[in-house]
mmCIF file of C-alpha atoms in Angstrom:
data_model
loop_
_atom_site.group_PDB
_atom_site.id
_atom_site.type_symbol
_atom_site.label_atom_id
_atom_site.label_comp_id
_atom_site.label_asym_id
_atom_site.label_seq_id
_atom_site.Cartn_x
_atom_site.Cartn_y
_atom_site.Cartn_z
ATOM 1 C CA UNK A 95 0.000 0.000 0.000
ATOM 2 C CA UNK A 96 2.821 2.384 0.890
ATOM 3 C CA UNK A 97 4.604 1.585 -2.376
ATOM 4 C CA UNK A 98 1.438 2.296 -4.327
ATOM 5 C CA UNK A 99 0.952 5.599 -2.524
ATOM 6 C CA UNK A 100 4.566 6.575 -3.191
ATOM 7 C CA UNK A 101 4.133 5.713 -6.884
ATOM 8 C CA UNK A 102 0.991 7.866 -7.117
ATOM 9 C CA UNK A 103 2.741 10.802 -5.435
ATOM 10 C CA UNK A 104 5.724 10.571 -7.804
ATOM 11 C CA UNK A 105 3.426 10.235 -10.821
ATOM 12 C CA UNK A 106 1.443 13.272 -9.719
ATOM 13 C CA UNK A 107 4.611 15.334 -9.356
ATOM 14 C CA UNK A 108 5.828 14.291 -12.804
ATOM 15 C CA UNK A 109 2.593 15.085 -14.603
ATOM 16 C CA UNK A 110 1.364 18.019 -12.491
ATOM 17 C CA UNK A 111 2.894 20.343 -15.082
ATOM 18 C CA UNK A 112 3.181 19.945 -18.820
ATOM 19 C CA UNK A 113 6.301 18.183 -20.054
ATOM 20 C CA UNK A 114 6.847 19.778 -23.443
ATOM 21 C CA UNK A 115 9.237 18.759 -26.189
ATOM 22 C CA UNK A 116 9.877 21.222 -29.002
ATOM 23 C CA UNK A 117 10.769 19.939 -32.472
ATOM 24 C CA UNK A 118 12.173 23.201 -33.863
ATOM 25 C CA UNK A 119 14.096 26.288 -32.675
ATOM 26 C CA UNK A 120 11.209 28.569 -33.695
ATOM 27 C CA UNK A 121 8.790 26.576 -31.542
ATOM 28 C CA UNK A 122 11.239 26.706 -28.640
ATOM 29 C CA UNK A 123 11.397 30.494 -28.853
ATOM 30 C CA UNK A 124 7.603 30.764 -28.884
ATOM 31 C CA UNK A 125 7.239 28.469 -25.858
ATOM 32 C CA UNK A 126 9.693 30.577 -23.870
ATOM 33 C CA UNK A 127 7.895 33.697 -25.096
ATOM 34 C CA UNK A 128 4.722 32.261 -23.586
ATOM 35 C CA UNK A 129 6.603 31.944 -20.286
ATOM 36 C CA UNK A 130 6.444 28.134 -20.457
ATOM 37 C CA UNK A 131 10.177 27.569 -20.663
ATOM 38 C CA UNK A 132 10.094 25.868 -17.280
ATOM 39 C CA UNK A 133 7.922 23.137 -18.778
ATOM 40 C CA UNK A 134 10.119 22.493 -21.822
ATOM 41 C CA UNK A 135 12.130 19.317 -21.204
ATOM 42 C CA UNK A 136 13.911 18.871 -24.548
ATOM 43 C CA UNK A 137 14.583 20.701 -27.808
ATOM 44 C CA UNK A 138 16.208 20.216 -31.189
ATOM 45 C CA UNK A 139 19.653 21.326 -32.296
ATOM 46 C CA UNK A 140 20.150 25.071 -32.835
ATOM 47 C CA UNK A 141 17.546 25.996 -30.209
ATOM 48 C CA UNK A 142 19.905 28.662 -28.904
ATOM 49 C CA UNK A 143 17.416 31.373 -27.930
ATOM 50 C CA UNK A 144 16.838 32.199 -25.205
ATOM 51 C CA UNK A 145 20.040 31.115 -23.463
ATOM 52 C CA UNK A 146 18.086 28.891 -21.060
ATOM 53 C CA UNK A 147 17.141 26.675 -23.998
ATOM 54 C CA UNK A 148 20.803 25.844 -24.598
ATOM 55 C CA UNK A 149 20.894 23.900 -21.319
ATOM 56 C CA UNK A 150 18.112 21.502 -22.326
ATOM 57 C CA UNK A 151 18.612 17.970 -23.712
ATOM 58 C CA UNK A 152 18.739 17.725 -27.509
ATOM 59 C CA UNK A 153 16.648 15.038 -29.173
ATOM 60 C CA UNK A 154 17.830 15.607 -32.752
ATOM 61 C CA UNK A 155 17.601 18.127 -35.572
ATOM 62 C CA UNK A 156 15.372 18.924 -38.544
ATOM 63 C CA UNK A 157 16.631 15.907 -40.500
ATOM 64 C CA UNK A 158 16.914 13.296 -37.765
ATOM 65 C CA UNK A 159 14.987 13.111 -34.483
ATOM 66 C CA UNK A 160 15.567 10.337 -31.941
ATOM 67 C CA UNK A 161 12.156 8.868 -31.184
ATOM 68 C CA UNK A 162 13.542 6.717 -28.348
ATOM 69 C CA UNK A 163 14.916 9.779 -26.549
ATOM 70 C CA UNK A 164 11.516 11.430 -26.808
ATOM 71 C CA UNK A 165 9.701 8.426 -25.358
ATOM 72 C CA UNK A 166 12.250 8.081 -22.537
ATOM 73 C CA UNK A 167 11.534 11.673 -21.420
ATOM 74 C CA UNK A 168 7.799 10.899 -21.022
ATOM 75 C CA UNK A 169 6.427 14.120 -22.569
ATOM 76 C CA UNK A 170 2.829 15.162 -22.055
ATOM 77 C CA UNK A 171 2.911 16.982 -25.386
ATOM 78 C CA UNK A 172 5.243 17.358 -28.346
ATOM 79 C CA UNK A 173 4.986 20.511 -30.467
ATOM 80 C CA UNK A 174 5.840 20.066 -34.153
ATOM 81 C CA UNK A 175 5.635 22.032 -37.376
ATOM 82 C CA UNK A 176 3.380 20.908 -40.223
ATOM 83 C CA UNK A 177 6.278 19.689 -42.366
ATOM 84 C CA UNK A 178 7.220 17.231 -39.584
ATOM 85 C CA UNK A 179 3.852 15.503 -39.808
ATOM 86 C CA UNK A 180 5.142 12.129 -41.023
ATOM 87 C CA UNK A 181 7.477 11.823 -38.030
ATOM 88 C CA UNK A 182 4.904 13.211 -35.598
ATOM 89 C CA UNK A 183 2.361 10.612 -36.721
ATOM 90 C CA UNK A 184 4.746 7.894 -35.514
ATOM 91 C CA UNK A 185 4.651 9.501 -32.081
ATOM 92 C CA UNK A 186 0.867 9.686 -32.184
ATOM 93 C CA UNK A 187 0.659 5.961 -32.951
ATOM 94 C CA UNK A 188 2.700 5.380 -29.794
ATOM 95 C CA UNK A 189 0.245 7.410 -27.737
ATOM 96 C CA UNK A 190 2.170 10.685 -27.604
ATOM 97 C CA UNK A 191 0.094 13.849 -27.857
ATOM 98 C CA UNK A 192 1.276 16.128 -30.654
ATOM 99 C CA UNK A 193 0.342 19.731 -31.381
ATOM 100 C CA UNK A 194 1.005 21.078 -34.865
ATOM 101 C CA UNK A 195 1.875 24.673 -35.681
ATOM 102 C CA UNK A 196 2.407 26.460 -38.981
ATOM 103 C CA UNK A 197 5.084 29.154 -39.064
ATOM 104 C CA UNK A 198 5.309 30.077 -42.766
ATOM 105 C CA UNK A 199 3.994 33.639 -42.459
ATOM 106 C CA UNK A 200 3.490 36.215 -39.731
ATOM 107 C CA UNK A 201 -0.231 35.427 -39.770
ATOM 108 C CA UNK A 202 0.558 31.725 -39.297
ATOM 109 C CA UNK A 203 2.908 32.544 -36.431
ATOM 110 C CA UNK A 204 0.269 34.643 -34.660
ATOM 111 C CA UNK A 205 -2.350 31.899 -35.099
ATOM 112 C CA UNK A 206 0.081 29.336 -33.687
ATOM 113 C CA UNK A 207 0.862 31.556 -30.699
ATOM 114 C CA UNK A 208 -2.878 31.842 -29.945
ATOM 115 C CA UNK A 209 -3.350 28.081 -30.332
ATOM 116 C CA UNK A 210 -0.434 27.208 -28.061
ATOM 117 C CA UNK A 211 -1.516 29.869 -25.574
ATOM 118 C CA UNK A 212 -4.952 28.272 -25.273
ATOM 119 C CA UNK A 213 -3.599 24.746 -24.885
ATOM 120 C CA UNK A 214 -0.995 25.778 -22.313
ATOM 121 C CA UNK A 215 -3.354 28.141 -20.511
ATOM 122 C CA UNK A 216 -1.108 31.080 -21.313
ATOM 123 C CA UNK A 217 -3.634 33.272 -23.120
ATOM 124 C CA UNK A 218 -2.374 36.458 -21.441
ATOM 125 C CA UNK A 219 1.231 35.790 -22.483
ATOM 126 C CA UNK A 220 0.062 34.900 -26.006
ATOM 127 C CA UNK A 221 -1.741 38.226 -26.331
ATOM 128 C CA UNK A 222 1.319 40.129 -25.092
ATOM 129 C CA UNK A 223 3.527 38.293 -27.581
ATOM 130 C CA UNK A 224 1.203 39.068 -30.490
ATOM 131 C CA UNK A 225 0.943 42.712 -29.402
ATOM 132 C CA UNK A 226 4.745 42.957 -29.554
ATOM 133 C CA UNK A 227 4.708 41.497 -33.089
ATOM 134 C CA UNK A 228 2.048 43.993 -34.186
ATOM 135 C CA UNK A 229 4.082 46.890 -32.766
ATOM 136 C CA UNK A 230 7.146 45.660 -34.672
ATOM 137 C CA UNK A 231 5.101 45.454 -37.895
ATOM 138 C CA UNK A 232 3.918 49.061 -37.457
ATOM 139 C CA UNK A 233 7.467 50.262 -36.867
ATOM 140 C CA UNK A 234 8.600 48.473 -40.044
ATOM 141 C CA UNK A 235 5.854 50.139 -42.108
ATOM 142 C CA UNK A 236 6.931 53.587 -40.961
ATOM 143 C CA UNK A 237 10.556 52.997 -41.828
ATOM 144 C CA UNK A 238 11.508 55.140 -44.832
ATOM 145 C CA UNK A 239 14.936 53.611 -45.254
ATOM 146 C CA UNK A 240 15.097 50.695 -47.694
ATOM 147 C CA UNK A 241 16.404 47.468 -46.227
ATOM 148 C CA UNK A 242 18.630 45.088 -48.167
ATOM 149 C CA UNK A 243 18.584 41.478 -46.967
ATOM 150 C CA UNK A 244 21.396 39.123 -47.985
ATOM 151 C CA UNK A 245 20.441 35.451 -47.952
ATOM 152 C CA UNK A 246 23.248 32.887 -48.147
ATOM 153 C CA UNK A 247 22.975 29.116 -48.557
ATOM 154 C CA UNK A 248 26.090 27.026 -47.886
ATOM 155 C CA UNK A 249 27.075 23.613 -46.595
ATOM 156 C CA UNK A 250 29.989 25.162 -44.714
ATOM 157 C CA UNK A 251 29.519 25.500 -40.956
ATOM 158 C CA UNK A 252 32.080 28.270 -40.463
ATOM 159 C CA UNK A 253 33.043 31.463 -42.277
ATOM 160 C CA UNK A 254 36.149 32.061 -40.167
ATOM 161 C CA UNK A 255 39.579 32.781 -41.666
ATOM 162 C CA UNK A 256 42.034 29.965 -42.145
ATOM 163 C CA UNK A 257 44.137 30.155 -38.973
ATOM 164 C CA UNK A 258 47.210 28.686 -40.690
ATOM 165 C CA UNK A 259 47.376 30.959 -43.741
ATOM 166 C CA UNK A 260 45.651 34.044 -42.268
ATOM 167 C CA UNK A 261 43.841 34.483 -45.588
ATOM 168 C CA UNK A 262 40.142 35.275 -45.980
ATOM 169 C CA UNK A 263 37.852 32.282 -46.087
ATOM 170 C CA UNK A 264 36.530 31.705 -49.594
ATOM 171 C CA UNK A 265 33.442 29.640 -50.400
ATOM 172 C CA UNK A 266 31.000 29.248 -53.243
ATOM 173 C CA UNK A 267 27.465 30.253 -52.322
ATOM 174 C CA UNK A 268 24.053 30.547 -53.819
ATOM 175 C CA UNK A 269 23.152 34.029 -52.706
ATOM 176 C CA UNK A 270 20.951 36.953 -53.553
ATOM 177 C CA UNK A 271 19.838 40.320 -52.274
ATOM 178 C CA UNK A 272 16.165 41.154 -51.701
ATOM 179 C CA UNK A 273 15.375 44.852 -51.281
ATOM 180 C CA UNK A 274 12.647 45.902 -48.865
ATOM 181 C CA UNK A 275 10.143 48.456 -50.165
ATOM 182 C CA UNK A 276 7.789 50.394 -47.911
ATOM 183 C CA UNK A 277 4.581 48.397 -47.484
ATOM 184 C CA UNK A 278 6.193 45.025 -48.240
ATOM 185 C CA UNK A 279 4.880 42.127 -46.199
ATOM 186 C CA UNK A 280 7.042 39.214 -45.055
ATOM 187 C CA UNK A 281 5.578 37.139 -47.900
ATOM 188 C CA UNK A 282 6.589 39.829 -50.415
ATOM 189 C CA UNK A 283 10.149 39.827 -49.098
ATOM 190 C CA UNK A 284 10.367 36.037 -49.181
ATOM 191 C CA UNK A 285 9.166 35.961 -52.786
ATOM 192 C CA UNK A 286 11.819 38.515 -53.739
ATOM 193 C CA UNK A 287 14.433 36.436 -51.933
ATOM 194 C CA UNK A 288 13.351 33.313 -53.814
ATOM 195 C CA UNK A 289 13.768 35.113 -57.152
ATOM 196 C CA UNK A 290 17.162 36.487 -56.144
ATOM 197 C CA UNK A 291 18.365 33.089 -55.007
ATOM 198 C CA UNK A 292 17.131 31.432 -58.193
ATOM 199 C CA UNK A 293 18.994 34.008 -60.250
ATOM 200 C CA UNK A 294 22.168 33.496 -58.222
ATOM 201 C CA UNK A 295 21.980 29.724 -58.658
ATOM 202 C CA UNK A 296 21.551 30.097 -62.415
ATOM 203 C CA UNK A 297 24.578 32.385 -62.771
ATOM 204 C CA UNK A 298 26.605 30.492 -60.130
ATOM 205 C CA UNK A 299 27.692 33.682 -58.410
ATOM 206 C CA UNK A 300 30.858 33.464 -56.363
ATOM 207 C CA UNK A 301 31.087 35.476 -53.157
ATOM 208 C CA UNK A 302 34.233 36.268 -51.203
ATOM 209 C CA UNK A 303 33.711 36.705 -47.478
ATOM 210 C CA UNK A 304 36.393 37.687 -44.986
ATOM 211 C CA UNK A 305 36.279 38.017 -41.204
#
């Protein structure tokens, strides 16, 4: 009887709060923004913001996620993006609760924040987070200075100089510049970036970067 009581007490303590696993850095940032960082028990690689997230166990990355590690941590909910659906369905078949979010556009992000806020009973924090996004959008609209965004794709992990030769690091990139115009939405900017990147790939531009 005492053993059973002890087991129930331990089980209650484990599941009294949510035990959340995040399957992407963007999701991790949102969860901490909702003030639920204390309930996040594991994240994926590159979840480096906020700093507290860097201390959490890593269960994989975008390409490869360790399902056994997830199950061993006994999560009450796993939060995944829509493109991770095939993997998430494996978790669902094993009885793991999965919440899906879509983060393609600002509107998607705001909808996901509201959805997560409701599930995690953090509606107040969700509203505050969305209000901060709306304020940032208004500031961007009133900016008269054009913004130029450089997007670089590379398989290299470092752009540092070669320590032995002291010469600038040189790599071949697919890159392009998308110019922000007043009134542009995030979708507009992404479309411009896609066109710039496509053009760069076609011409095989070579970019020299030095640190």
